[in-house]
Amino acid sequence: AGPQNVDDERFNKMFGGAAAVGDDGEDDDEKYYNRNPMEETRFEEKFESLCKAHLRAFAAGAERYAAESQLTKRVADWSFKLQPTLQSEEKRTAFDIHETGTEILGGMQAAVSKQKAEGKKFKGSNASIVDFHAVTSGMEQYEVCRVFLASLMLANAGNITLSHPEMDGSGVADNINMELHGTNLDKPMDTYVAPSVMESENSQEAVGAV
């Protein structure tokens, strides 16, 4: 059959005419040539800004993760090093400053009695002086710390007097003299009341009296 003429009106009714090509009557080529460059530029700028924002957020998250990981490692190392010390501390007896003070006075009294029986005087002084090294001989480091703290309490209570012996050429005293005055321990820690507590109690009594 030879070529036939196409009825445009009938064709448009059957296939929708321009609507079949696009809702706005433009095909893809027409839309490309009729596009707005300003709108495309704004879209590219928005996309670029969005990408940068995501990159900044990712970098911040990575930095925070690295810092947290480093902190976690430091805490783990610290715990690993501290754990043996804590386990050793749990095996020790509880520190009772009054009990330790009583032991110090007993040891000093025995040492002083021995010095007096032997007619010896401590470095030309009286026989009631015992050096700190003699009192803490054979003790572990933590026990020496406890004895020193209890000695300060005894000195404050008047049981002993602490003094430095003659210093060496470096001007540093490597020992402490402990002079015994009495063995009756006052136990000031049992009767001690902090000034803030005393003030609060006095205020309550004043209010009650009113």
PDB file of C-alpha atoms in Angstrom:
ATOM      1  CA  ALA A   1       0.000   0.000   0.000  1.00  0.00           C
ATOM      2  CA  GLY A   2       1.185   3.500  -0.811  1.00  0.00           C
ATOM      3  CA  PRO A   3       1.699   6.278   1.712  1.00  0.00           C
ATOM      4  CA  GLN A   4      -1.391   7.561   3.464  1.00  0.00           C
ATOM      5  CA  ASN A   5      -2.170  10.988   4.780  1.00  0.00           C
ATOM      6  CA  VAL A   6      -2.317  11.192   8.635  1.00  0.00           C
ATOM      7  CA  ASP A   7      -5.322  12.831  10.198  1.00  0.00           C
ATOM      8  CA  ASP A   8      -3.676  15.051  12.816  1.00  0.00           C
ATOM      9  CA  GLU A   9      -6.895  15.783  14.661  1.00  0.00           C
ATOM     10  CA  ARG A  10      -7.762  12.113  14.926  1.00  0.00           C
ATOM     11  CA  PHE A  11      -4.184  11.286  15.980  1.00  0.00           C
ATOM     12  CA  ASN A  12      -4.256  13.843  18.766  1.00  0.00           C
ATOM     13  CA  LYS A  13      -7.560  12.505  20.056  1.00  0.00           C
ATOM     14  CA  MET A  14      -6.218   8.944  20.142  1.00  0.00           C
ATOM     15  CA  PHE A  15      -2.775   9.614  21.633  1.00  0.00           C
ATOM     16  CA  GLY A  16      -3.307  12.819  23.566  1.00  0.00           C
ATOM     17  CA  GLY A  17      -1.335  15.078  21.314  1.00  0.00           C
ATOM     18  CA  ALA A  18       1.204  17.240  23.118  1.00  0.00           C
ATOM     19  CA  ALA A  19       0.224  15.738  26.485  1.00  0.00           C
ATOM     20  CA  ALA A  20       1.729  12.451  25.358  1.00  0.00           C
ATOM     21  CA  VAL A  21       5.082  14.146  24.912  1.00  0.00           C
ATOM     22  CA  GLY A  22       5.079  16.015  28.218  1.00  0.00           C
ATOM     23  CA  ASP A  23       2.699  17.656  30.672  1.00  0.00           C
ATOM     24  CA  ASP A  24       3.869  21.087  29.667  1.00  0.00           C
ATOM     25  CA  GLY A  25       3.854  20.330  25.969  1.00  0.00           C
ATOM     26  CA  GLU A  26       7.692  20.338  25.782  1.00  0.00           C
ATOM     27  CA  ASP A  27       9.878  17.374  24.983  1.00  0.00           C
ATOM     28  CA  ASP A  28      13.302  16.767  26.603  1.00  0.00           C
ATOM     29  CA  ASP A  29      15.226  18.711  23.995  1.00  0.00           C
ATOM     30  CA  GLU A  30      13.030  21.758  24.419  1.00  0.00           C
ATOM     31  CA  LYS A  31      13.383  21.581  28.221  1.00  0.00           C
ATOM     32  CA  TYR A  32      17.179  21.395  27.894  1.00  0.00           C
ATOM     33  CA  TYR A  33      17.373  24.491  25.709  1.00  0.00           C
ATOM     34  CA  ASN A  34      14.807  26.344  27.824  1.00  0.00           C
ATOM     35  CA  ARG A  35      16.476  25.534  31.217  1.00  0.00           C
ATOM     36  CA  ASN A  36      17.338  28.322  33.706  1.00  0.00           C
ATOM     37  CA  PRO A  37      21.147  28.465  34.350  1.00  0.00           C
ATOM     38  CA  MET A  38      20.615  30.402  37.622  1.00  0.00           C
ATOM     39  CA  GLU A  39      18.477  27.607  39.059  1.00  0.00           C
ATOM     40  CA  GLU A  40      21.109  25.030  38.113  1.00  0.00           C
ATOM     41  CA  THR A  41      23.828  27.134  39.779  1.00  0.00           C
ATOM     42  CA  ARG A  42      21.816  27.393  42.996  1.00  0.00           C
ATOM     43  CA  PHE A  43      21.229  23.642  42.965  1.00  0.00           C
ATOM     44  CA  GLU A  44      24.954  22.964  42.534  1.00  0.00           C
ATOM     45  CA  GLU A  45      25.771  25.360  45.371  1.00  0.00           C
ATOM     46  CA  LYS A  46      23.255  23.650  47.668  1.00  0.00           C
ATOM     47  CA  PHE A  47      24.623  20.229  46.770  1.00  0.00           C
ATOM     48  CA  GLU A  48      28.198  21.380  47.373  1.00  0.00           C
ATOM     49  CA  SER A  49      27.255  22.914  50.733  1.00  0.00           C
ATOM     50  CA  LEU A  50      25.483  19.718  51.728  1.00  0.00           C
ATOM     51  CA  CYS A  51      28.539  17.633  50.842  1.00  0.00           C
ATOM     52  CA  LYS A  52      30.818  19.946  52.818  1.00  0.00           C
ATOM     53  CA  ALA A  53      28.502  19.785  55.823  1.00  0.00           C
ATOM     54  CA  HIS A  54      28.546  15.976  55.720  1.00  0.00           C
ATOM     55  CA  LEU A  55      32.334  15.953  55.431  1.00  0.00           C
ATOM     56  CA  ARG A  56      32.698  18.318  58.396  1.00  0.00           C
ATOM     57  CA  ALA A  57      30.332  16.178  60.467  1.00  0.00           C
ATOM     58  CA  PHE A  58      32.249  13.040  59.524  1.00  0.00           C
ATOM     59  CA  ALA A  59      35.596  14.659  60.411  1.00  0.00           C
ATOM     60  CA  ALA A  60      34.257  15.845  63.764  1.00  0.00           C
ATOM     61  CA  GLY A  61      32.863  12.397  64.522  1.00  0.00           C
ATOM     62  CA  ALA A  62      36.132  10.716  63.578  1.00  0.00           C
ATOM     63  CA  GLU A  63      38.108  13.129  65.752  1.00  0.00           C
ATOM     64  CA  ARG A  64      35.745  12.564  68.671  1.00  0.00           C
ATOM     65  CA  TYR A  65      35.984   8.800  68.236  1.00  0.00           C
ATOM     66  CA  ALA A  66      39.779   8.961  68.193  1.00  0.00           C
ATOM     67  CA  ALA A  67      39.822  11.065  71.360  1.00  0.00           C
ATOM     68  CA  GLU A  68      37.388   8.732  73.120  1.00  0.00           C
ATOM     69  CA  SER A  69      39.400   5.707  72.026  1.00  0.00           C
ATOM     70  CA  GLN A  70      42.589   7.277  73.362  1.00  0.00           C
ATOM     71  CA  LEU A  71      40.889   8.164  76.650  1.00  0.00           C
ATOM     72  CA  THR A  72      39.507   4.635  76.952  1.00  0.00           C
ATOM     73  CA  LYS A  73      42.988   3.222  76.421  1.00  0.00           C
ATOM     74  CA  ARG A  74      44.464   5.532  79.054  1.00  0.00           C
ATOM     75  CA  VAL A  75      41.757   4.566  81.553  1.00  0.00           C
ATOM     76  CA  ALA A  76      42.347   0.885  80.825  1.00  0.00           C
ATOM     77  CA  ASP A  77      46.115   1.285  81.318  1.00  0.00           C
ATOM     78  CA  TRP A  78      45.534   3.219  84.545  1.00  0.00           C
ATOM     79  CA  SER A  79      43.152   0.532  85.844  1.00  0.00           C
ATOM     80  CA  PHE A  80      45.607  -2.212  84.920  1.00  0.00           C
ATOM     81  CA  LYS A  81      48.412  -0.504  86.851  1.00  0.00           C
ATOM     82  CA  LEU A  82      46.212   0.409  89.809  1.00  0.00           C
ATOM     83  CA  GLN A  83      44.524  -2.960  90.262  1.00  0.00           C
ATOM     84  CA  PRO A  84      47.516  -4.727  91.942  1.00  0.00           C
ATOM     85  CA  THR A  85      47.882  -1.814  94.362  1.00  0.00           C
ATOM     86  CA  LEU A  86      44.201  -1.948  95.282  1.00  0.00           C
ATOM     87  CA  GLN A  87      44.343  -5.720  95.740  1.00  0.00           C
ATOM     88  CA  SER A  88      47.375  -5.344  97.999  1.00  0.00           C
ATOM     89  CA  GLU A  89      45.619  -2.582  99.952  1.00  0.00           C
ATOM     90  CA  GLU A  90      42.596  -4.815 100.558  1.00  0.00           C
ATOM     91  CA  LYS A  91      44.840  -7.440 102.210  1.00  0.00           C
ATOM     92  CA  ARG A  92      46.228  -4.938 104.727  1.00  0.00           C
ATOM     93  CA  THR A  93      44.704  -4.365 108.123  1.00  0.00           C
ATOM     94  CA  ALA A  94      42.587  -1.262 108.556  1.00  0.00           C
ATOM     95  CA  PHE A  95      44.503   1.762 109.798  1.00  0.00           C
ATOM     96  CA  ASP A  96      43.617   2.718 113.366  1.00  0.00           C
ATOM     97  CA  ILE A  97      45.597   5.809 114.316  1.00  0.00           C
ATOM     98  CA  HIS A  98      45.055   5.280 118.059  1.00  0.00           C
ATOM     99  CA  GLU A  99      46.143   1.652 117.915  1.00  0.00           C
ATOM    100  CA  THR A 100      49.239   2.610 115.941  1.00  0.00           C
ATOM    101  CA  GLY A 101      49.948   5.399 118.440  1.00  0.00           C
ATOM    102  CA  THR A 102      49.713   2.937 121.324  1.00  0.00           C
ATOM    103  CA  GLU A 103      52.157   0.611 119.551  1.00  0.00           C
ATOM    104  CA  ILE A 104      54.567   3.519 119.028  1.00  0.00           C
ATOM    105  CA  LEU A 105      54.457   4.469 122.716  1.00  0.00           C
ATOM    106  CA  GLY A 106      54.986   0.847 123.735  1.00  0.00           C
ATOM    107  CA  GLY A 107      57.961   0.471 121.420  1.00  0.00           C
ATOM    108  CA  MET A 108      59.473   3.763 122.538  1.00  0.00           C
ATOM    109  CA  GLN A 109      59.012   2.865 126.207  1.00  0.00           C
ATOM    110  CA  ALA A 110      60.792  -0.468 125.692  1.00  0.00           C
ATOM    111  CA  ALA A 111      63.651   1.252 123.828  1.00  0.00           C
ATOM    112  CA  VAL A 112      63.999   3.949 126.485  1.00  0.00           C
ATOM    113  CA  SER A 113      64.018   1.358 129.286  1.00  0.00           C
ATOM    114  CA  LYS A 114      66.733  -0.575 127.476  1.00  0.00           C
ATOM    115  CA  GLN A 115      68.825   2.574 126.989  1.00  0.00           C
ATOM    116  CA  LYS A 116      68.476   3.499 130.658  1.00  0.00           C
ATOM    117  CA  ALA A 117      69.366  -0.029 131.791  1.00  0.00           C
ATOM    118  CA  GLU A 118      72.487   0.080 129.663  1.00  0.00           C
ATOM    119  CA  GLY A 119      73.317   3.579 130.926  1.00  0.00           C
ATOM    120  CA  LYS A 120      73.296   4.950 127.383  1.00  0.00           C
ATOM    121  CA  LYS A 121      72.219   8.350 126.265  1.00  0.00           C
ATOM    122  CA  PHE A 122      71.052   9.223 122.786  1.00  0.00           C
ATOM    123  CA  LYS A 123      73.851  11.155 121.117  1.00  0.00           C
ATOM    124  CA  GLY A 124      74.845  12.971 124.317  1.00  0.00           C
ATOM    125  CA  SER A 125      71.235  13.822 125.191  1.00  0.00           C
ATOM    126  CA  ASN A 126      68.837  12.097 127.586  1.00  0.00           C
ATOM    127  CA  ALA A 127      67.890   8.445 127.342  1.00  0.00           C
ATOM    128  CA  SER A 128      64.237   9.238 126.557  1.00  0.00           C
ATOM    129  CA  ILE A 129      65.002  10.042 122.917  1.00  0.00           C
ATOM    130  CA  VAL A 130      64.575   7.394 120.243  1.00  0.00           C
ATOM    131  CA  ASP A 131      65.203   8.009 116.544  1.00  0.00           C
ATOM    132  CA  PHE A 132      62.448   7.447 113.983  1.00  0.00           C
ATOM    133  CA  HIS A 133      64.545   4.931 112.041  1.00  0.00           C
ATOM    134  CA  ALA A 134      64.771   2.696 115.108  1.00  0.00           C
ATOM    135  CA  VAL A 135      61.003   2.820 115.633  1.00  0.00           C
ATOM    136  CA  THR A 136      60.223   1.940 112.007  1.00  0.00           C
ATOM    137  CA  SER A 137      63.024  -0.573 111.472  1.00  0.00           C
ATOM    138  CA  GLY A 138      61.870  -3.568 109.392  1.00  0.00           C
ATOM    139  CA  MET A 139      58.522  -2.002 108.457  1.00  0.00           C
ATOM    140  CA  GLU A 140      57.062  -1.772 104.986  1.00  0.00           C
ATOM    141  CA  GLN A 141      56.693   1.624 103.352  1.00  0.00           C
ATOM    142  CA  TYR A 142      52.963   1.931 104.028  1.00  0.00           C
ATOM    143  CA  GLU A 143      53.578   1.058 107.697  1.00  0.00           C
ATOM    144  CA  VAL A 144      56.193   3.804 107.958  1.00  0.00           C
ATOM    145  CA  CYS A 145      53.634   6.289 106.615  1.00  0.00           C
ATOM    146  CA  ARG A 146      51.113   5.161 109.225  1.00  0.00           C
ATOM    147  CA  VAL A 147      53.675   5.468 112.029  1.00  0.00           C
ATOM    148  CA  PHE A 148      54.623   8.976 110.926  1.00  0.00           C
ATOM    149  CA  LEU A 149      50.987  10.098 110.844  1.00  0.00           C
ATOM    150  CA  ALA A 150      50.334   8.579 114.271  1.00  0.00           C
ATOM    151  CA  SER A 151      53.521  10.282 115.569  1.00  0.00           C
ATOM    152  CA  LEU A 152      52.119  13.666 114.566  1.00  0.00           C
ATOM    153  CA  MET A 153      48.996  12.880 116.590  1.00  0.00           C
ATOM    154  CA  LEU A 154      51.131  11.869 119.599  1.00  0.00           C
ATOM    155  CA  ALA A 155      53.123  15.077 119.328  1.00  0.00           C
ATOM    156  CA  ASN A 156      49.902  17.100 119.209  1.00  0.00           C
ATOM    157  CA  ALA A 157      48.613  15.227 122.295  1.00  0.00           C
ATOM    158  CA  GLY A 158      51.863  15.914 124.182  1.00  0.00           C
ATOM    159  CA  ASN A 159      53.021  12.287 124.461  1.00  0.00           C
ATOM    160  CA  ILE A 160      56.166  12.861 122.432  1.00  0.00           C
ATOM    161  CA  THR A 161      58.245  15.670 120.988  1.00  0.00           C
ATOM    162  CA  LEU A 162      59.507  15.530 117.415  1.00  0.00           C
ATOM    163  CA  SER A 163      62.712  17.283 116.443  1.00  0.00           C
ATOM    164  CA  HIS A 164      65.299  17.158 113.696  1.00  0.00           C
ATOM    165  CA  PRO A 165      68.808  15.981 114.583  1.00  0.00           C
ATOM    166  CA  GLU A 166      71.849  17.801 113.328  1.00  0.00           C
ATOM    167  CA  MET A 167      71.627  18.168 109.571  1.00  0.00           C
ATOM    168  CA  ASP A 168      74.336  16.986 107.203  1.00  0.00           C
ATOM    169  CA  GLY A 169      76.226  19.258 104.843  1.00  0.00           C
ATOM    170  CA  SER A 170      73.359  19.272 102.347  1.00  0.00           C
ATOM    171  CA  GLY A 171      71.058  20.921 104.889  1.00  0.00           C
ATOM    172  CA  VAL A 172      68.635  17.978 104.768  1.00  0.00           C
ATOM    173  CA  ALA A 173      67.731  15.947 107.873  1.00  0.00           C
ATOM    174  CA  ASP A 174      67.339  12.244 107.070  1.00  0.00           C
ATOM    175  CA  ASN A 175      65.922  11.293 110.472  1.00  0.00           C
ATOM    176  CA  ILE A 176      63.636  12.490 113.265  1.00  0.00           C
ATOM    177  CA  ASN A 177      64.228  12.404 117.008  1.00  0.00           C
ATOM    178  CA  MET A 178      61.281  11.255 119.103  1.00  0.00           C
ATOM    179  CA  GLU A 179      61.381  12.141 122.808  1.00  0.00           C
ATOM    180  CA  LEU A 180      58.986  10.269 125.085  1.00  0.00           C
ATOM    181  CA  HIS A 181      57.053  12.246 127.719  1.00  0.00           C
ATOM    182  CA  GLY A 182      54.228   9.915 128.694  1.00  0.00           C
ATOM    183  CA  THR A 183      52.421   6.761 127.661  1.00  0.00           C
ATOM    184  CA  ASN A 184      48.852   7.748 128.569  1.00  0.00           C
ATOM    185  CA  LEU A 185      47.239   8.268 125.192  1.00  0.00           C
ATOM    186  CA  ASP A 186      44.539  10.928 125.153  1.00  0.00           C
ATOM    187  CA  LYS A 187      42.964   9.722 121.872  1.00  0.00           C
ATOM    188  CA  PRO A 188      42.111  13.204 120.578  1.00  0.00           C
ATOM    189  CA  MET A 189      40.592  11.817 117.395  1.00  0.00           C
ATOM    190  CA  ASP A 190      37.744  10.300 119.410  1.00  0.00           C
ATOM    191  CA  THR A 191      36.808  13.596 121.040  1.00  0.00           C
ATOM    192  CA  TYR A 192      37.650  15.926 118.144  1.00  0.00           C
ATOM    193  CA  VAL A 193      34.791  18.005 116.813  1.00  0.00           C
ATOM    194  CA  ALA A 194      35.258  20.081 113.683  1.00  0.00           C
ATOM    195  CA  PRO A 195      34.741  23.855 114.131  1.00  0.00           C
ATOM    196  CA  SER A 196      31.948  23.819 111.545  1.00  0.00           C
ATOM    197  CA  VAL A 197      30.091  21.126 113.528  1.00  0.00           C
ATOM    198  CA  MET A 198      30.572  23.025 116.791  1.00  0.00           C
ATOM    199  CA  GLU A 199      29.246  26.203 115.205  1.00  0.00           C
ATOM    200  CA  SER A 200      26.203  24.358 113.854  1.00  0.00           C
ATOM    201  CA  GLU A 201      25.484  22.796 117.257  1.00  0.00           C
ATOM    202  CA  ASN A 202      25.831  26.139 119.011  1.00  0.00           C
ATOM    203  CA  SER A 203      23.454  27.733 116.504  1.00  0.00           C
ATOM    204  CA  GLN A 204      20.860  24.989 117.096  1.00  0.00           C
ATOM    205  CA  GLU A 205      21.161  25.432 120.860  1.00  0.00           C
ATOM    206  CA  ALA A 206      20.707  29.186 120.511  1.00  0.00           C
ATOM    207  CA  VAL A 207      17.592  28.692 118.386  1.00  0.00           C
ATOM    208  CA  GLY A 208      16.248  26.189 120.887  1.00  0.00           C
ATOM    209  CA  ALA A 209      16.792  28.565 123.771  1.00  0.00           C
ATOM    210  CA  VAL A 210      14.739  31.237 122.015  1.00  0.00           C
TER     211      VAL A 210
END
